[in-house]
C-alpha positions as a Python dict, from the first residue, in 0.01 Angstrom:
ca = {
    (1, 'M'): (0, 0, 0),
    (2, 'K'): (66, 252, -182),
    (3, 'N'): (101, 468, 103),
    (4, 'S'): (374, 234, 256),
    (5, 'T'): (531, 176, -45),
    (6, 'S'): (611, 554, -90),
    (7, 'I'): (682, 602, 267),
    (8, 'S'): (962, 339, 223),
    (9, 'S'): (1076, 491, -93),
    (10, 'Y'): (1109, 835, 115),
    (11, 'I'): (1290, 642, 440),
    (12, 'C'): (1512, 486, 188),
    (13, 'A'): (1610, 787, -15),
    (14, 'L'): (1660, 1003, 283),
    (15, 'L'): (1897, 694, 436),
    (16, 'I'): (2090, 714, 136),
    (17, 'S'): (2120, 1071, 132),
    (18, 'L'): (2177, 1134, 501),
    (19, 'P'): (2532, 1035, 495),
    (20, 'L'): (2615, 1239, 181),
    (21, 'L'): (2482, 1549, 373),
    (22, 'F'): (2726, 1460, 660),
    (23, 'I'): (3016, 1418, 409),
    (24, 'S'): (2930, 1724, 234),
    (25, 'A'): (2914, 1952, 545),
    (26, 'A'): (3262, 1803, 651),
    (27, 'T'): (3463, 1892, 384),
    (28, 'A'): (3297, 2236, 337),
    (29, 'V'): (3416, 2388, 662),
    (30, 'P'): (3773, 2308, 576),
    (31, 'S'): (3750, 2464, 230),
    (32, 'T'): (3606, 2782, 388),
    (33, 'L'): (3896, 2740, 622),
    (34, 'L'): (4143, 2696, 347),
    (35, 'V'): (4013, 3016, 181),
    (36, 'Q'): (3976, 3227, 483),
    (37, 'T'): (4331, 3138, 578),
    (38, 'C'): (4499, 3186, 289),
    (39, 'N'): (4350, 3516, 215),
    (40, 'K'): (4516, 3669, 526),
    (41, 'T'): (4869, 3559, 414),
    (42, 'D'): (5108, 3776, 191),
    (43, 'D'): (5099, 3505, -138),
    (44, 'D'): (4735, 3401, -110),
    (45, 'A'): (4757, 3212, -463),
    (46, 'L'): (5044, 3009, -370),
    (47, 'C'): (4867, 2943, -27),
    (48, 'L'): (4574, 2794, -194),
    (49, 'S'): (4763, 2613, -493),
    (50, 'S'): (5012, 2454, -240),
    (51, 'L'): (4746, 2355, 45),
    (52, 'S'): (4481, 2248, -252),
    (53, 'S'): (4733, 2003, -365),
    (54, 'D'): (4763, 1846, -76),
    (55, 'P'): (4460, 1619, 4),
    (56, 'R'): (4483, 1659, 342),
    (57, 'S'): (4408, 2036, 343),
    (58, 'A'): (4057, 1922, 246),
    (59, 'A'): (4006, 1763, 633),
    (60, 'A'): (4213, 2009, 809),
    (61, 'G'): (3994, 2128, 1090),
    (62, 'D'): (4207, 2371, 1208),
    (63, 'V'): (4461, 2650, 1093),
    (64, 'K'): (4748, 2472, 1282),
    (65, 'T'): (4707, 2173, 1054),
    (66, 'L'): (4719, 2432, 761),
    (67, 'A'): (5037, 2541, 866),
    (68, 'L'): (5189, 2187, 911),
    (69, 'I'): (5059, 2073, 581),
    (70, 'E'): (5255, 2418, 436),
    (71, 'I'): (5546, 2298, 620),
    (72, 'D'): (5518, 1956, 450),
    (73, 'A'): (5519, 2139, 120),
    (74, 'I'): (5831, 2351, 214),
    (75, 'T'): (6027, 2002, 306),
    (76, 'A'): (5900, 1824, -45),
    (77, 'K'): (6039, 2112, -217),
    (78, 'T'): (6366, 2147, -17),
    (79, 'N'): (6394, 1749, -92),
    (80, 'V'): (6367, 1834, -465),
    (81, 'T'): (6581, 2112, -490),
    (82, 'L'): (6864, 1978, -272),
    (83, 'D'): (6874, 1672, -520),
    (84, 'I'): (6942, 1902, -791),
    (85, 'V'): (7208, 2110, -588),
    (86, 'G'): (7379, 1805, -504),
    (87, 'K'): (7370, 1650, -869),
    (88, 'L'): (7511, 2018, -998),
    (89, 'L'): (7798, 1976, -676),
    (90, 'A'): (7902, 1624, -821),
    (91, 'N'): (7946, 1771, -1172),
    (92, 'V'): (8061, 2141, -1155),
    (93, 'T'): (8469, 2213, -1195),
    (94, 'D'): (8436, 2583, -1139),
    (95, 'P'): (8581, 2654, -792),
    (96, 'Y'): (8352, 2934, -695),
    (97, 'L'): (8034, 2747, -829),
    (98, 'Y'): (8147, 2456, -602),
    (99, 'R'): (8166, 2664, -273),
    (100, 'C'): (7805, 2807, -358),
    (101, 'Y'): (7674, 2459, -436),
    (102, 'G'): (7845, 2350, -122),
    (103, 'L'): (7694, 2609, 62),
    (104, 'C'): (7328, 2568, -56),
    (105, 'V'): (7368, 2193, -2),
    (106, 'D'): (7468, 2249, 372),
    (107, 'T'): (7200, 2524, 392),
    (108, 'F'): (6931, 2282, 260),
    (109, 'K'): (7038, 1997, 465),
    (110, 'G'): (7001, 2222, 755),
    (111, 'I'): (6658, 2318, 670),
    (112, 'L'): (6531, 1968, 643),
    (113, 'E'): (6738, 1806, 957),
    (114, 'N'): (6688, 2099, 1196),
    (115, 'R'): (6487, 2411, 1103),
    (116, 'I'): (6187, 2197, 960),
    (117, 'P'): (6178, 1960, 1271),
    (118, 'Q'): (6208, 2209, 1517),
    (119, 'G'): (5940, 2404, 1338),
    (120, 'I'): (5697, 2152, 1329),
    (121, 'A'): (5796, 2061, 1721),
    (122, 'A'): (5744, 2386, 1816),
    (123, 'L'): (5386, 2413, 1615),
    (124, 'N'): (5305, 2105, 1792),
    (125, 'S'): (5345, 2213, 2148),
    (126, 'K'): (5177, 2546, 2066),
    (127, 'N'): (5509, 2761, 2094),
    (128, 'Y'): (5406, 2963, 1792),
    (129, 'A'): (5679, 3240, 1787),
    (130, 'E'): (5930, 2965, 1791),
    (131, 'A'): (5771, 2806, 1518),
    (132, 'K'): (5764, 3132, 1336),
    (133, 'E'): (6120, 3177, 1425),
    (134, 'Q'): (6231, 2836, 1274),
    (135, 'V'): (6004, 2854, 947),
    (136, 'G'): (6157, 3241, 919),
    (137, 'D'): (6516, 3094, 936),
    (138, 'V'): (6446, 2841, 647),
    (139, 'Q'): (6344, 3192, 401),
    (140, 'S'): (6682, 3327, 549),
    (141, 'D'): (6874, 3050, 486),
    (142, 'V'): (6717, 3020, 154),
    (143, 'E'): (6786, 3376, 46),
    (144, 'L'): (7144, 3358, 137),
    (145, 'C'): (7233, 3042, -88),
    (146, 'L'): (7013, 3276, -380),
    (147, 'E'): (7208, 3585, -296),
    (148, 'Q'): (7554, 3357, -365),
    (149, 'L'): (7442, 3284, -680),
    (150, 'A'): (7269, 3604, -806),
    (151, 'D'): (6972, 3391, -938),
    (152, 'K'): (7203, 3214, -1224),
    (153, 'E'): (7146, 2851, -1169),
    (154, 'P'): (6923, 2592, -1232),
    (155, 'F'): (6759, 2571, -898),
    (156, 'T'): (6702, 2909, -799),
    (157, 'G'): (6336, 2865, -884),
    (158, 'G'): (6307, 2583, -655),
    (159, 'A'): (6486, 2780, -419),
    (160, 'Q'): (6272, 3083, -486),
    (161, 'L'): (5952, 2859, -414),
    (162, 'M'): (6091, 2748, -73),
    (163, 'S'): (6162, 3070, 4),
    (164, 'R'): (5778, 3183, -95),
    (165, 'L'): (5632, 2873, 91),
    (166, 'A'): (5833, 2974, 385),
    (167, 'G'): (5658, 3308, 395),
    (168, 'V'): (5290, 3151, 335),
    (169, 'A'): (5359, 2919, 652),
    (170, 'I'): (5493, 3228, 821),
    (171, 'G'): (5156, 3425, 745),
    (172, 'I'): (4929, 3089, 903),
    (173, 'I'): (5174, 3078, 1150),
    (174, 'N'): (5072, 3409, 1246),
    (175, 'L'): (4714, 3358, 1240),
    (176, 'L'): (4791, 3119, 1547),
    (177, 'H'): (4863, 3391, 1791),
}
C-alpha cells in the first residue's frame, strides 16, 4: 500500500509539474530570441525596453513578429506625440511655429495613415526591402520635423524617441533578409 501511495504521489506531482515545464520552455525561447534579436540592433537597450514592455514579445516565435511589435511601439509613440503637437498647434500665435507645428502634424498623420500601414503590409507579404524603406521614411520624416524646430519644443523628446524606435525596427527588419 505504501508503494502505491508513493507512486500515486509521484505521478500526481509529475502531472502537476509537466505543464509548468512546457510553459517555462515556451517562454524561454522567445526571451532568448528577444535578446539575440535586440543585440543585433544599433540600440539594443531601447530594443529590449520597448519590446519587453509589450507582453506579446514573450510569446513571439520569430523575428518578423518582433518587428511588427516594434512598429506598434512606433505607432503608439506617434499617436502620443501627434496629440501633443496638435494641442500646441491649436494654441500657438507665432506664425513660424504655426507652420512648423502644422508640418509636424501633417508628417505624423502621414506616418500613421501611410508609412506604418504600408510597412506592416510589406512585412506581412515578406517584402522586407519595402518594409525597411517605409520604416526608414518614418525616421526621415521625423528628422525633418525636428530640424524645423531645432529641438526647442516640448514634444521633441517624443519625436526623437519615434526616430530611435524606427531605427530599432529597421535593425530588426534587416535580420529578415
